[in-house]
Each structure stands twice: as structure tokens, then as C-alpha cells.
Amino acid sequence: AQKITQTQPGMFVQEKEAVTLDCTYDTSDPSYGLFWYKQPSSGEMIFLIYQGSYDQQNATEGRYSLNFQKARKSANLVISASQLGDSAMYFCAVSYSSNTGKLIFGQGTTLQVKP
Amino acid sequence: DAGVIQSPRHEVTEMGQEVTLRCKPISGHDYLFWYRQTMMRGLELLIYFNNNVPIDDSGMPEDRFSAKMPNASFSTLKIQPSEPRDSAVYFCASSSSGRWVTEAFFGQGTRLTVV
């Protein structure tokens, strides 16, 4: 079965510092997409960043970047210059079906940013 | 666009009662997903539709659960009869095929409590 693993149930980071949230996945498919979503305490799911399996360069979106290591099957999220508003649950997800948006989610990592 | 709209936001019902959750996807999106989020199991895909047709319902837990999409702008998830273990947050999401990055956009979720 396809499995997404986020090994860090909870993380702390000091405001203004960078933090890396880990994600590994299991697949033999050559084509897939990697996503990160943020879920604040209010409960909504917010799309942050995407990486395609064929993309040569790591994706970046503002303070978010994705450290994609294809051979290791890892797609870690890096948040630079953490802000208090970054405190939330973060989910890594993989889409194995191209162009559908169907996602398999990891268990999530709770990030708390300390002032 | 208003985004994915779910109703109700909160639902409290007694065991044995029928519950209907509603979703209006983003206009023009041709995929619709129902997810369930619990502490124990995380985010699980229950069922998804493409162009109003159910494609994969393998995540639907049992026959008490049913989902319909009578048209492109409306979907329902019904639980009959409801049980306390159905208590969860139910998310509806939609996406548009034909794009390289096909992220799913989530609704605010419906928090269901079965007592």
C-alpha cells in the first residue's frame, strides 16, 4: 500500500528561525506529485506548495521550500523565518494519479512557533 | 470564487439518526473528493467523483455511508444510521484536471458529533 510517513508528531521552533518538517513516501510509480498543506487551529486545509516527481529543481513558494530527494523518497518542507502564524498542523500528501487531485496524506506534524 | 462550500459547519446528532453533509465545489472543477479526519486515522479519502461519476469509493467505511453528486455543483455524503464512531471532521475538496499542478481545494469541513 502507498504510505506517507511524517515521523515528527510535534515540533517547536523559535520565531524567525527556519524549521524542516520531514516527509517520506513509498511508491514504485515514476510519476507522482508531492503536496504540503497547512491546517491551523481553525481547521481549514490550506495548500502550500507542490513538487512534481519529474521536476529537476526544488519548489519554492515565498518562505516555503520543498527539499525533494527523489532517490531517498523524501520531500521535506522547509519554512524559513518562522512566524507565530505558522503554528499549525502540517500535512504531507502524495498524488499518484496525475491530474486528479486525489491525495494520500501523512499523519501530520504539529508545529509550534515560540515568541 | 467563493471556494468549496460545505454545510453544515457543525452537526450534533443522536445515534441512529440520518445525517446528510453537503458540498458545493468550486465552479468549473471536475473532481470532487470526500475526506474524513479523525485523531486515530488522520485524513482518509472516502470517495471521489469525476464529472459527477463516482470513480473510487473504496474508502467508504461501510454500507451506512453513501455519497451522491447529482450535478456539477452539488454533492452529498449521507450516513444512515449514524454511530458514535462516525464522529469526525468531514472535508469536501475539489480540483480541476487539465493542469499540471492539480492541487485540491478544501472546504471548511463539517464537524460531526454523534452522541
Coordinates of C-alpha atoms in Angstrom, one line a residue:
Chain A
A1 CA 0.0 0.0 0.0
Q2 CA 1.1 3.5 -0.7
K3 CA 2.3 5.1 2.5
I4 CA 3.3 8.6 3.6
T5 CA 5.3 8.9 6.7
Q6 CA 5.8 12.0 8.8
T7 CA 8.0 11.0 11.7
Q8 CA 7.7 14.1 13.8
P9 CA 4.4 14.3 15.6
G10 CA 5.3 17.7 17.2
M11 CA 8.0 20.3 16.6
F12 CA 9.0 23.6 18.2
V13 CA 10.8 26.4 16.6
Q14 CA 11.9 29.9 17.7
E15 CA 10.3 32.8 15.9
K16 CA 12.4 34.0 12.9
E17 CA 14.3 30.7 12.7
A18 CA 14.0 28.1 10.0
V19 CA 12.4 24.7 10.5
T20 CA 12.3 21.5 8.5
L21 CA 9.3 19.1 8.6
D22 CA 10.1 15.6 7.4
C23 CA 8.1 13.5 4.9
T24 CA 8.9 10.2 3.3
Y25 CA 6.8 8.3 0.9
D26 CA 6.6 4.9 -0.6
T27 CA 6.0 4.4 -4.3
S28 CA 7.2 2.5 -7.4
D29 CA 5.3 4.8 -9.7
P30 CA 7.6 7.1 -11.8
S31 CA 5.0 9.9 -11.9
Y32 CA 3.6 11.5 -8.8
G33 CA 3.1 14.8 -7.1
L34 CA 4.0 15.9 -3.7
F35 CA 2.0 18.4 -1.7
W36 CA 2.1 20.2 1.6
Y37 CA -1.0 21.5 3.3
K38 CA -1.3 23.6 6.5
Q39 CA -4.2 23.2 8.9
P40 CA -4.4 25.9 11.5
S41 CA -6.4 25.6 14.7
S42 CA -9.4 26.9 12.8
G43 CA -9.5 23.7 10.9
E44 CA -9.3 24.6 7.2
M45 CA -6.8 22.9 4.9
I46 CA -4.5 25.4 3.1
F47 CA -2.4 24.4 0.1
L48 CA 1.2 25.5 0.5
I49 CA 3.5 24.0 -2.1
Y50 CA 3.8 21.4 -4.8
Q51 CA 6.6 19.3 -6.3
G52 CA 6.3 17.0 -9.3
S53 CA 8.4 13.9 -9.5
Y54 CA 10.0 15.0 -12.7
D55 CA 10.8 18.5 -11.6
Q56 CA 14.5 19.0 -11.5
Q57 CA 14.5 21.9 -9.2
N58 CA 13.1 22.1 -5.7
A59 CA 9.9 24.0 -5.4
T60 CA 9.7 27.3 -3.6
E61 CA 6.8 29.5 -2.6
G62 CA 7.7 32.5 -0.6
R63 CA 9.0 31.3 2.8
Y64 CA 8.2 27.7 1.9
S65 CA 10.6 25.4 0.1
L66 CA 10.5 21.7 -0.6
N67 CA 13.7 19.7 -0.2
F68 CA 13.0 16.9 -2.7
Q69 CA 15.3 13.9 -2.6
K70 CA 13.9 11.5 -5.1
A71 CA 16.3 8.7 -4.5
R72 CA 15.5 8.8 -0.8
K73 CA 11.8 9.3 -1.5
S74 CA 11.7 12.3 0.8
A75 CA 10.0 15.6 0.4
N76 CA 10.8 17.8 3.4
L77 CA 9.1 21.1 3.9
V78 CA 11.4 24.0 4.9
I79 CA 9.8 27.1 6.5
S80 CA 12.2 30.0 6.7
A81 CA 11.9 32.9 9.1
S82 CA 9.2 31.3 11.1
Q83 CA 6.3 33.5 12.2
L84 CA 3.8 33.0 15.1
G85 CA 1.1 32.5 12.5
D86 CA 3.0 29.4 11.2
S87 CA 1.8 27.5 14.3
A88 CA -0.4 24.8 12.8
M89 CA -0.6 21.2 11.7
Y90 CA 1.3 20.4 8.5
F91 CA 0.4 17.5 6.2
C92 CA 2.5 16.0 3.5
A93 CA 0.4 14.4 0.7
V94 CA 1.1 12.5 -2.4
S95 CA -0.9 12.3 -5.6
Y96 CA -0.3 9.1 -7.5
S97 CA -2.9 9.8 -10.1
S98 CA -1.8 12.6 -12.3
N99 CA -4.2 15.4 -12.9
T100 CA -6.9 14.4 -10.4
G101 CA -6.0 15.9 -7.1
K102 CA -6.6 12.6 -5.3
L103 CA -4.3 12.7 -2.3
I104 CA -2.9 10.3 0.2
F105 CA -2.0 12.1 3.4
G106 CA 0.6 11.6 6.1
Q107 CA -0.3 11.7 9.7
G108 CA 0.8 15.3 10.1
T109 CA 3.3 17.3 12.2
T110 CA 2.2 19.9 14.7
L111 CA 4.4 22.9 14.6
Q112 CA 4.6 25.5 17.4
V113 CA 6.4 28.7 16.9
K114 CA 7.7 30.2 20.1
P115 CA 8.0 34.0 20.5
Chain B
D1 CA -14.7 32.5 -6.4
A2 CA -16.2 31.6 -3.0
G3 CA -14.2 28.4 -2.7
V4 CA -15.6 25.0 -1.7
I5 CA -18.6 25.4 0.5
Q6 CA -19.7 22.9 3.0
S7 CA -22.8 22.8 5.2
P8 CA -23.4 22.5 8.0
R9 CA -20.2 23.5 9.7
H10 CA -21.2 21.7 12.9
E11 CA -23.7 18.8 13.3
V12 CA -24.6 17.1 16.5
T13 CA -27.0 14.2 16.2
E14 CA -28.1 11.2 18.2
M15 CA -27.0 7.7 17.4
G16 CA -29.3 6.1 14.8
Q17 CA -30.3 9.3 13.1
E18 CA -29.6 10.0 9.5
V19 CA -27.0 12.7 8.7
T20 CA -26.5 14.5 5.4
L21 CA -23.5 16.6 4.7
R22 CA -23.5 18.9 1.8
C23 CA -20.8 20.3 -0.5
K24 CA -20.7 22.8 -3.3
P25 CA -17.4 22.5 -5.3
I26 CA -15.6 25.4 -7.0
S27 CA -17.3 26.2 -10.3
G28 CA -15.5 24.5 -13.2
H29 CA -13.8 21.8 -11.1
D30 CA -14.4 18.4 -12.4
Y31 CA -13.1 16.3 -9.5
L32 CA -14.8 16.2 -6.1
F33 CA -13.4 14.4 -3.0
W34 CA -14.8 13.5 0.4
Y35 CA -12.3 13.0 3.2
R36 CA -12.7 12.2 6.8
Q37 CA -10.4 13.4 9.6
T38 CA -10.1 11.7 13.0
M39 CA -7.3 11.7 15.6
M40 CA -6.8 7.9 15.2
R41 CA -6.8 7.6 11.5
G42 CA -5.8 11.0 10.2
L43 CA -7.1 12.2 6.8
E44 CA -8.8 9.4 4.8
L45 CA -10.2 9.6 1.4
L46 CA -13.7 8.2 1.4
I47 CA -14.8 8.6 -2.2
Y48 CA -14.2 10.8 -5.2
F49 CA -16.1 11.8 -8.3
N50 CA -15.1 12.8 -11.8
N51 CA -17.6 14.7 -13.8
N52 CA -20.3 13.7 -11.3
V53 CA -19.5 10.0 -11.6
P54 CA -18.1 8.1 -8.6
I55 CA -14.7 6.8 -9.5
D56 CA -13.4 5.2 -6.3
D57 CA -15.5 4.5 -3.2
S58 CA -13.1 2.0 -1.7
G59 CA -12.6 4.3 1.3
M60 CA -16.2 4.3 2.3
P61 CA -16.2 2.6 5.6
E62 CA -19.5 0.6 5.3
D63 CA -22.9 0.5 3.8
R64 CA -24.2 3.1 6.2
F65 CA -22.2 5.6 4.2
S66 CA -23.4 6.8 0.8
A67 CA -22.4 9.7 -1.5
K68 CA -24.1 11.3 -4.5
M69 CA -23.3 14.0 -7.0
P70 CA -26.5 14.8 -8.9
N71 CA -24.9 17.7 -10.7
A72 CA -21.6 19.5 -11.1
S73 CA -22.3 22.0 -8.3
F74 CA -23.6 19.8 -5.5
S75 CA -22.7 16.6 -3.6
T76 CA -23.9 14.9 -0.5
L77 CA -22.5 12.5 1.9
K78 CA -25.1 10.6 3.9
I79 CA -24.7 8.4 7.0
Q80 CA -27.7 6.3 7.9
P81 CA -27.9 5.2 10.7
S82 CA -25.2 7.2 12.4
E83 CA -23.0 5.8 15.1
P84 CA -20.7 7.5 17.7
R85 CA -17.6 6.2 15.9
D86 CA -18.6 8.3 12.9
S87 CA -17.8 11.4 14.9
A88 CA -15.1 13.2 12.8
V89 CA -14.5 16.2 10.6
Y90 CA -15.6 15.6 7.1
F91 CA -14.0 17.6 4.3
C92 CA -15.1 18.1 0.8
A93 CA -12.4 19.1 -1.8
S94 CA -12.5 19.8 -5.5
S95 CA -9.9 20.1 -8.2
S96 CA -9.6 20.8 -11.9
S97 CA -7.9 18.4 -14.3
G98 CA -6.0 19.6 -17.3
R99 CA -3.5 21.5 -15.2
W100 CA 0.0 20.2 -14.4
V101 CA -0.4 21.2 -10.8
T102 CA -3.7 19.8 -9.7
E103 CA -4.0 20.8 -6.1
A104 CA -7.2 20.1 -4.3
F105 CA -9.0 23.0 -2.7
F106 CA -10.7 22.1 0.6
G107 CA -13.9 23.3 2.2
Q108 CA -14.0 24.4 5.8
G109 CA -15.2 21.0 6.9
T110 CA -18.2 19.7 8.8
R111 CA -17.5 18.7 12.4
L112 CA -19.9 15.8 13.1
T113 CA -20.6 14.6 16.6
V114 CA -22.8 11.6 17.1
V115 CA -23.9 11.1 20.7

